[in-house]
mmCIF file of C-alpha atoms in Angstrom:
data_model
loop_
_atom_site.group_PDB
_atom_site.id
_atom_site.type_symbol
_atom_site.label_atom_id
_atom_site.label_comp_id
_atom_site.label_asym_id
_atom_site.label_seq_id
_atom_site.Cartn_x
_atom_site.Cartn_y
_atom_site.Cartn_z
ATOM 1 C CA ALA A 1 111.635 82.552 87.832
ATOM 2 C CA SER A 2 114.276 83.259 86.672
ATOM 3 C CA GLU A 3 116.777 86.182 87.062
ATOM 4 C CA PRO A 4 115.839 90.233 86.073
ATOM 5 C CA LYS A 5 117.788 91.073 82.817
ATOM 6 C CA LYS A 6 120.951 92.593 83.132
ATOM 7 C CA ARG A 7 119.238 96.222 83.388
ATOM 8 C CA LYS A 8 120.236 98.456 80.357
ATOM 9 C CA PRO A 9 121.862 102.357 81.356
ATOM 10 C CA ALA A 10 119.438 104.359 82.639
ATOM 11 C CA ARG A 11 117.106 107.393 81.340
ATOM 12 C CA SER A 12 114.962 109.793 82.552
ATOM 13 C CA PRO A 13 111.612 109.267 83.910
ATOM 14 C CA GLY A 14 109.528 109.557 80.759
ATOM 15 C CA MET A 15 111.991 109.530 77.812
ATOM 16 C CA SER A 16 112.665 106.127 76.104
ATOM 17 C CA GLY A 17 115.068 105.040 73.471
ATOM 18 C CA SER A 18 111.577 105.490 70.880
ATOM 19 C CA ARG A 19 111.216 109.012 72.250
ATOM 20 C CA GLN A 20 112.000 112.333 70.942
ATOM 21 C CA ARG A 21 114.464 113.708 72.943
ATOM 22 C CA HIS A 22 113.177 117.215 73.904
ATOM 23 C CA PRO A 23 114.405 120.614 74.885
ATOM 24 C CA PRO A 24 116.445 121.609 78.067
ATOM 25 C CA LEU A 25 114.054 122.350 80.485
ATOM 26 C CA ASP A 26 113.821 126.182 81.902
ATOM 27 C CA GLU A 27 111.244 127.814 84.250
ATOM 28 C CA LYS A 28 109.395 128.512 80.747
ATOM 29 C CA ARG A 29 108.310 125.573 79.921
ATOM 30 C CA LEU A 30 108.220 124.271 83.220
ATOM 31 C CA ALA A 31 105.183 127.010 83.719
ATOM 32 C CA MET A 32 104.032 125.580 80.948
ATOM 33 C CA PHE A 33 102.930 122.189 81.604
ATOM 34 C CA ALA A 34 99.535 121.139 82.811
ATOM 35 C CA PRO A 35 97.418 117.246 83.641
ATOM 36 C CA GLY A 36 97.697 115.441 80.452
ATOM 37 C CA LYS A 37 95.158 112.580 82.364
ATOM 38 C CA ILE A 38 93.680 112.133 85.448
ATOM 39 C CA HIS A 39 93.084 108.054 86.614
ATOM 40 C CA SER A 40 90.382 108.573 89.589
ATOM 41 C CA THR A 41 90.698 104.113 89.274
ATOM 42 C CA ASN A 42 91.850 103.905 93.083
ATOM 43 C CA THR A 43 89.251 104.158 96.043
ATOM 44 C CA GLN A 44 91.820 104.941 98.549
ATOM 45 C CA THR A 45 95.252 107.200 99.654
ATOM 46 C CA VAL A 46 97.605 106.377 96.033
ATOM 47 C CA ASN A 47 100.953 105.628 98.409
ATOM 48 C CA SER A 48 103.822 105.212 96.458
ATOM 49 C CA LEU A 49 104.476 105.630 93.126
ATOM 50 C CA ASP A 50 107.905 104.698 90.717
ATOM 51 C CA TYR A 51 109.358 105.070 87.467
ATOM 52 C CA SER A 52 110.422 101.510 85.267
ATOM 53 C CA ASN A 53 114.233 102.691 85.128
ATOM 54 C CA ASN A 54 113.638 103.149 81.460
ATOM 55 C CA GLY A 55 110.605 105.292 81.578
ATOM 56 C CA ASP A 56 107.995 103.513 80.169
ATOM 57 C CA TYR A 57 106.268 102.148 82.947
ATOM 58 C CA LEU A 58 104.880 103.861 86.225
ATOM 59 C CA VAL A 59 103.687 101.693 88.994
ATOM 60 C CA THR A 60 101.175 102.584 91.914
ATOM 61 C CA ALA A 61 100.008 101.657 95.195
ATOM 62 C CA SER A 62 97.155 102.511 97.106
ATOM 63 C CA GLU A 63 95.764 102.085 100.797
ATOM 64 C CA ASP A 64 92.904 100.118 98.572
ATOM 65 C CA ASN A 65 95.557 96.796 98.546
ATOM 66 C CA SER A 66 95.932 97.703 94.660
ATOM 67 C CA VAL A 67 99.423 97.928 92.890
ATOM 68 C CA ARG A 68 98.457 99.507 89.081
ATOM 69 C CA LEU A 69 100.802 99.535 85.868
ATOM 70 C CA TYR A 70 100.515 102.604 83.652
ATOM 71 C CA THR A 71 102.136 103.065 79.959
ATOM 72 C CA CYS A 72 104.129 106.464 80.274
ATOM 73 C CA ASN A 73 103.648 106.917 76.602
ATOM 74 C CA THR A 74 99.060 106.625 76.190
ATOM 75 C CA GLY A 75 98.819 107.476 79.796
ATOM 76 C CA THR A 76 96.503 104.299 80.262
ATOM 77 C CA GLN A 77 96.393 101.536 82.776
ATOM 78 C CA LYS A 78 97.719 98.524 81.758
ATOM 79 C CA GLN A 79 97.190 96.492 84.595
ATOM 80 C CA ALA A 80 95.694 95.649 88.530
ATOM 81 C CA VAL A 81 96.992 93.489 91.138
ATOM 82 C CA PHE A 82 95.303 92.614 94.283
ATOM 83 C CA CYS A 83 96.977 92.107 97.032
ATOM 84 C CA LYS A 84 94.418 91.720 99.950
ATOM 85 C CA ARG A 85 95.689 89.928 102.976
ATOM 86 C CA ASN A 86 98.472 92.568 103.426
ATOM 87 C CA GLY A 87 97.836 95.986 101.537
ATOM 88 C CA VAL A 88 100.352 96.770 100.168
ATOM 89 C CA SER A 89 102.810 100.384 99.729
ATOM 90 C CA GLN A 90 106.584 101.824 98.933
ATOM 91 C CA ALA A 91 106.139 100.091 95.646
ATOM 92 C CA ARG A 92 109.353 100.944 93.845
ATOM 93 C CA PHE A 93 110.752 98.740 90.352
ATOM 94 C CA THR A 94 113.403 96.205 89.874
ATOM 95 C CA HIS A 95 116.316 97.132 86.553
ATOM 96 C CA HIS A 96 113.469 95.260 85.382
ATOM 97 C CA SER A 97 110.373 96.944 84.617
ATOM 98 C CA ASN A 98 107.768 93.354 85.291
ATOM 99 C CA SER A 99 109.182 92.989 88.877
ATOM 100 C CA ILE A 100 108.605 95.549 92.024
ATOM 101 C CA ILE A 101 109.746 95.192 94.997
ATOM 102 C CA CYS A 102 106.886 96.340 97.850
ATOM 103 C CA ALA A 103 106.120 96.093 101.119
ATOM 104 C CA SER A 104 102.860 94.515 102.851
ATOM 105 C CA ARG A 105 101.378 98.003 104.594
ATOM 106 C CA VAL A 106 100.847 96.126 107.792
ATOM 107 C CA ALA A 107 103.658 94.704 110.013
ATOM 108 C CA SER A 108 104.068 90.885 109.013
ATOM 109 C CA LYS A 109 107.543 90.063 110.375
ATOM 110 C CA GLN A 110 107.002 86.502 107.189
ATOM 111 C CA GLU A 111 105.807 88.989 104.836
ATOM 112 C CA SER A 112 106.753 92.869 105.159
ATOM 113 C CA LEU A 113 108.825 92.871 101.894
ATOM 114 C CA ARG A 114 107.860 91.513 98.581
ATOM 115 C CA TYR A 115 109.477 90.611 94.890
ATOM 116 C CA LEU A 116 106.674 90.536 92.902
ATOM 117 C CA SER A 117 106.278 90.002 89.194
ATOM 118 C CA LEU A 118 103.433 91.730 87.045
ATOM 119 C CA HIS A 119 104.151 89.527 83.928
ATOM 120 C CA ASP A 120 102.712 87.127 85.964
ATOM 121 C CA ASN A 121 101.075 88.251 88.661
ATOM 122 C CA VAL A 122 103.159 85.694 91.235
ATOM 123 C CA TYR A 123 105.692 86.784 94.061
ATOM 124 C CA LEU A 124 109.059 85.086 93.749
ATOM 125 C CA ARG A 125 110.152 85.413 96.714
ATOM 126 C CA TYR A 126 110.001 86.967 99.871
ATOM 127 C CA PHE A 127 111.769 89.040 102.332
ATOM 128 C CA PRO A 128 111.130 87.494 106.304
ATOM 129 C CA GLY A 129 112.946 89.822 109.215
ATOM 130 C CA HIS A 130 111.520 93.893 109.566
ATOM 131 C CA THR A 131 109.147 93.416 112.989
ATOM 132 C CA ASP A 132 107.073 96.755 112.323
ATOM 133 C CA ARG A 133 105.890 98.319 110.032
ATOM 134 C CA VAL A 134 107.563 98.588 106.709
ATOM 135 C CA THR A 135 108.284 102.399 106.002
ATOM 136 C CA GLN A 136 110.827 102.614 103.319
ATOM 137 C CA VAL A 137 112.188 100.778 100.549
ATOM 138 C CA GLU A 138 114.761 101.817 97.788
ATOM 139 C CA MET A 139 116.297 99.588 94.968
ATOM 140 C CA CYS A 140 120.168 100.044 94.347
ATOM 141 C CA PRO A 141 121.033 102.847 91.429
ATOM 142 C CA VAL A 142 123.856 100.116 90.143
ATOM 143 C CA ASP A 143 123.317 96.950 91.030
ATOM 144 C CA ASP A 144 120.310 94.265 92.501
ATOM 145 C CA THR A 145 120.067 94.763 95.992
ATOM 146 C CA PHE A 146 117.513 97.457 97.837
ATOM 147 C CA MET A 147 117.727 98.446 101.401
ATOM 148 C CA SER A 148 114.020 98.656 103.480
ATOM 149 C CA GLY A 149 114.080 100.820 106.762
ATOM 150 C CA SER A 150 111.459 100.131 108.996
ATOM 151 C CA MET A 151 109.350 101.516 112.241
ATOM 152 C CA ASP A 152 111.445 98.716 114.186
ATOM 153 C CA HIS A 153 114.304 100.704 114.700
ATOM 154 C CA THR A 154 116.449 98.670 111.079
ATOM 155 C CA VAL A 155 118.009 99.357 107.862
ATOM 156 C CA ARG A 156 118.161 96.461 106.479
ATOM 157 C CA PHE A 157 120.193 95.308 102.893
ATOM 158 C CA TRP A 158 118.984 92.893 100.993
ATOM 159 C CA ASP A 159 119.772 90.781 97.510
ATOM 160 C CA LEU A 160 117.294 89.889 95.294
ATOM 161 C CA ARG A 161 118.478 86.574 94.526
ATOM 162 C CA SER A 162 117.960 85.499 99.052
ATOM 163 C CA SER A 163 115.198 86.043 100.996
ATOM 164 C CA LYS A 164 117.848 86.644 103.857
ATOM 165 C CA ALA A 165 119.221 90.402 105.081
ATOM 166 C CA ALA A 166 122.797 91.070 104.456
ATOM 167 C CA ALA A 167 123.309 92.681 106.887
ATOM 168 C CA ILE A 168 121.217 95.510 109.579
ATOM 169 C CA LEU A 169 122.191 98.790 110.404
ATOM 170 C CA GLU A 170 119.766 99.978 114.111
ATOM 171 C CA THR A 171 118.432 103.055 114.063
ATOM 172 C CA LYS A 172 118.026 105.170 117.213
ATOM 173 C CA ALA A 173 114.574 106.872 115.525
ATOM 174 C CA PRO A 174 112.640 105.253 112.541
ATOM 175 C CA PRO A 175 115.450 105.098 109.093
ATOM 176 C CA VAL A 176 114.966 107.824 106.848
ATOM 177 C CA ILE A 177 116.649 105.835 103.570
ATOM 178 C CA GLY A 178 119.041 106.921 100.210
ATOM 179 C CA TYR A 179 121.256 106.039 97.615
ATOM 180 C CA ASP A 180 123.728 108.157 96.335
ATOM 181 C CA PRO A 181 123.414 108.300 92.241
ATOM 182 C CA GLN A 182 126.407 105.728 91.663
ATOM 183 C CA GLY A 183 125.147 103.461 94.445
ATOM 184 C CA LEU A 184 128.540 103.660 96.713
ATOM 185 C CA ILE A 185 126.763 106.084 99.258
ATOM 186 C CA LEU A 186 123.954 105.133 101.902
ATOM 187 C CA ALA A 187 122.645 108.972 103.666
ATOM 188 C CA VAL A 188 120.452 107.993 106.513
ATOM 189 C CA PHE A 189 118.701 110.063 109.262
ATOM 190 C CA THR A 190 120.018 107.295 112.172
ATOM 191 C CA ALA A 191 117.980 109.983 114.989
ATOM 192 C CA ARG A 192 116.334 113.351 114.514
ATOM 193 C CA ASN A 193 119.036 115.313 114.518
ATOM 194 C CA LEU A 194 120.900 113.426 113.513
ATOM 195 C CA LEU A 195 122.050 112.853 109.530
ATOM 196 C CA SER A 196 124.744 109.980 108.514
ATOM 197 C CA LEU A 197 126.702 109.056 105.555
ATOM 198 C CA TYR A 198 127.985 105.882 105.227
ATOM 199 C CA ASP A 199 130.118 104.296 101.865
ATOM 200 C CA ILE A 200 128.148 101.134 101.295
ATOM 201 C CA ARG A 201 130.926 99.675 100.910
ATOM 202 C CA THR A 202 132.301 99.664 104.460
ATOM 203 C CA PHE A 203 128.974 100.612 106.158
ATOM 204 C CA THR A 204 129.663 98.415 109.689
ATOM 205 C CA LYS A 205 132.367 100.342 109.995
ATOM 206 C CA GLY A 206 130.144 103.055 111.088
ATOM 207 C CA PRO A 207 129.664 106.629 109.182
ATOM 208 C CA PHE A 208 132.459 108.485 107.363
ATOM 209 C CA SER A 209 130.400 111.412 107.908
ATOM 210 C CA THR A 210 127.743 113.320 110.301
ATOM 211 C CA PHE A 211 125.816 116.130 110.280
ATOM 212 C CA ASN A 212 123.735 117.238 112.946
ATOM 213 C CA VAL A 213 120.309 118.656 111.447
ATOM 214 C CA ASP A 214 117.367 119.774 112.862
ATOM 215 C CA PRO A 215 113.826 119.111 111.639
ATOM 216 C CA GLY A 216 112.231 121.992 112.411
ATOM 217 C CA ASN A 217 109.258 122.339 115.028
ATOM 218 C CA SER A 218 109.706 119.979 117.891
ATOM 219 C CA ASN A 219 106.649 117.876 115.955
ATOM 220 C CA SER A 220 108.221 117.718 112.988
ATOM 221 C CA MET A 221 109.863 114.051 112.689
ATOM 222 C CA TRP A 222 111.674 113.229 108.755
ATOM 223 C CA THR A 223 109.571 111.767 106.485
ATOM 224 C CA HIS A 224 111.891 111.086 103.297
ATOM 225 C CA LEU A 225 115.486 111.822 101.522
ATOM 226 C CA LYS A 226 116.829 112.335 98.649
ATOM 227 C CA PHE A 227 120.279 113.616 96.598
ATOM 228 C CA THR A 228 119.972 115.126 93.460
ATOM 229 C CA PRO A 229 121.429 113.603 90.762
ATOM 230 C CA ASP A 230 125.190 114.774 90.812
ATOM 231 C CA GLY A 231 125.387 113.956 94.513
ATOM 232 C CA ASP A 232 126.310 117.681 95.428
ATOM 233 C CA HIS A 233 123.161 118.432 97.581
ATOM 234 C CA ILE A 234 120.542 116.153 100.051
ATOM 235 C CA LEU A 235 116.648 116.901 99.642
ATOM 236 C CA ALA A 236 115.510 115.532 103.159
ATOM 237 C CA SER A 237 111.668 116.584 103.819
ATOM 238 C CA THR A 238 109.753 116.682 107.270
ATOM 239 C CA THR A 239 105.927 116.566 108.253
ATOM 240 C CA GLY A 240 105.857 120.391 109.527
ATOM 241 C CA GLY A 241 105.212 121.427 106.136
ATOM 242 C CA LYS A 242 109.654 122.071 104.888
ATOM 243 C CA MET A 243 112.270 120.687 103.358
ATOM 244 C CA PHE A 244 115.759 121.957 103.037
ATOM 245 C CA LEU A 245 117.796 121.979 100.847
ATOM 246 C CA TYR A 246 121.409 119.868 102.154
ATOM 247 C CA ASP A 247 125.639 120.024 101.343
ATOM 248 C CA SER A 248 125.997 116.837 100.808
ATOM 249 C CA PHE A 249 129.669 117.989 101.396
ATOM 250 C CA LYS A 250 129.779 119.373 103.881
ATOM 251 C CA GLY A 251 126.210 119.654 105.802
ATOM 252 C CA ASN A 252 124.980 122.734 105.542
ATOM 253 C CA ILE A 253 121.604 124.393 104.472
ATOM 254 C CA LYS A 254 121.711 126.007 100.872
ATOM 255 C CA HIS A 255 118.609 126.399 101.332
ATOM 256 C CA THR A 256 115.052 125.913 103.129
ATOM 257 C CA PHE A 257 111.961 125.441 101.603
ATOM 258 C CA GLU A 258 107.844 126.165 102.896
ATOM 259 C CA GLY A 259 105.331 124.785 102.088
ATOM 260 C CA ARG A 260 102.163 127.066 101.133
ATOM 261 C CA ALA A 261 98.439 127.439 99.906
ATOM 262 C CA ASN A 262 97.483 126.660 96.496
ATOM 263 C CA PRO A 263 94.884 130.168 95.507
ATOM 264 C CA LYS A 264 92.466 127.797 93.475
ATOM 265 C CA MET A 265 92.476 125.298 96.012
ATOM 266 C CA SER A 266 91.967 127.580 99.090
ATOM 267 C CA ARG A 267 87.513 127.720 99.580
ATOM 268 C CA TYR A 268 88.457 123.310 99.612
ATOM 269 C CA LYS A 269 91.400 123.425 102.241
ATOM 270 C CA ALA A 270 88.478 122.903 105.091
ATOM 271 C CA LYS A 271 87.496 119.866 103.358
ATOM 272 C CA MET A 272 91.135 118.195 102.601
ATOM 273 C CA PRO A 273 93.413 116.314 104.839
ATOM 274 C CA SER A 274 96.695 117.054 106.012
ATOM 275 C CA LEU A 275 99.179 115.038 103.586
ATOM 276 C CA THR A 276 102.414 116.023 102.146
ATOM 277 C CA PHE A 277 103.817 114.247 99.420
ATOM 278 C CA THR A 278 107.012 113.222 99.236
ATOM 279 C CA PRO A 279 109.133 115.057 97.078
ATOM 280 C CA SER A 280 111.081 114.374 93.650
ATOM 281 C CA ILE A 281 113.584 116.600 91.731
ATOM 282 C CA SER A 282 113.919 116.923 88.395
ATOM 283 C CA PRO A 283 115.965 113.852 85.619
ATOM 284 C CA ASP A 284 118.333 117.264 85.041
ATOM 285 C CA GLY A 285 118.595 119.046 88.583
ATOM 286 C CA GLN A 286 117.162 121.927 88.448
ATOM 287 C CA PHE A 287 113.730 121.693 90.016
ATOM 288 C CA ILE A 288 112.188 120.542 92.930
ATOM 289 C CA LEU A 289 107.943 119.523 92.637
ATOM 290 C CA TRP A 290 106.657 118.366 95.762
ATOM 291 C CA GLY A 291 102.653 119.079 97.163
ATOM 292 C CA ASN A 292 99.745 118.677 99.700
ATOM 293 C CA CYS A 293 96.424 118.193 99.156
ATOM 294 C CA GLN A 294 96.233 121.471 97.458
ATOM 295 C CA GLY A 295 98.561 121.322 94.604
ATOM 296 C CA ILE A 296 101.803 120.698 93.176
ATOM 297 C CA PHE A 297 104.010 123.130 93.462
ATOM 298 C CA ALA A 298 107.804 123.573 91.579
ATOM 299 C CA TYR A 299 110.992 125.198 93.283
ATOM 300 C CA GLY A 300 114.018 126.307 91.326
ATOM 301 C CA ILE A 301 117.151 124.406 93.329
ATOM 302 C CA ALA A 302 120.059 126.853 92.427
ATOM 303 C CA SER A 303 117.928 129.543 93.075
ATOM 304 C CA GLY A 304 115.406 128.031 96.311
ATOM 305 C CA LYS A 305 112.664 130.636 95.191
ATOM 306 C CA PHE A 306 109.221 129.335 94.060
ATOM 307 C CA VAL A 307 108.834 128.672 90.090
ATOM 308 C CA LYS A 308 105.395 126.757 89.677
ATOM 309 C CA TYR A 309 102.334 126.029 90.833
ATOM 310 C CA TRP A 310 99.183 123.283 89.871
#
């Protein structure tokens, strides 16, 4: 199979060259958002989703072993692929909207990571090496490299053109990982109370900056981290229903966000599982969207205040 074409400059999710640009997002416009379409084709929980670079497509992976591709313009499902042997999770687009990286949902040393062509439903490459379940996959924003974090306490660095890991970083706990917007800085929770920043070009020399952090109560663990679009802050979520916004240069906490109940869904609370969604940051860096099975909640990054729930 031919290599993916060199990507075009990234656009904000939901914005393609054929679409008209919308006015800047503010609290008033955000409050007007509402669900446009609901899909109920998955028979089990969706465990990951990702937008293509041009914003034209959305891909999801589910506990029902399916990968589903949706067209964002119309909100319709375009394709469904089933990965029955080892299941599927951590679906991430490469810089080509017809191919993704995904992980096996169960531990599989030989097939822990897979490079899948959605165009013809063919695996282009396998990436063996992880000895336990892969919990995160992150595509580099600027080239065809990516990294993966696993319950085996390693971060592995890959190139789409090779099945062999380019490098391995060992951690004291299952790592939580993220790239900065320029693809130069790697942030990793290398231990429960340690956030380390690495220069991706010299990471084998160790982190250039390390911050002491605290996810909250003794049972809380880190689940995800993301840089804001300007790279000035790092958003980190936990299993304890809290998120923290850190200054990426000084490591101090700017805001703490608490989980909250949705009044519209309170009567269903007893029937809902304890599930916290992956946080998202709006492309303009103004808002955080986060939630659980009771709903989706929006917060202002500058103010740290709650804005809206759905």
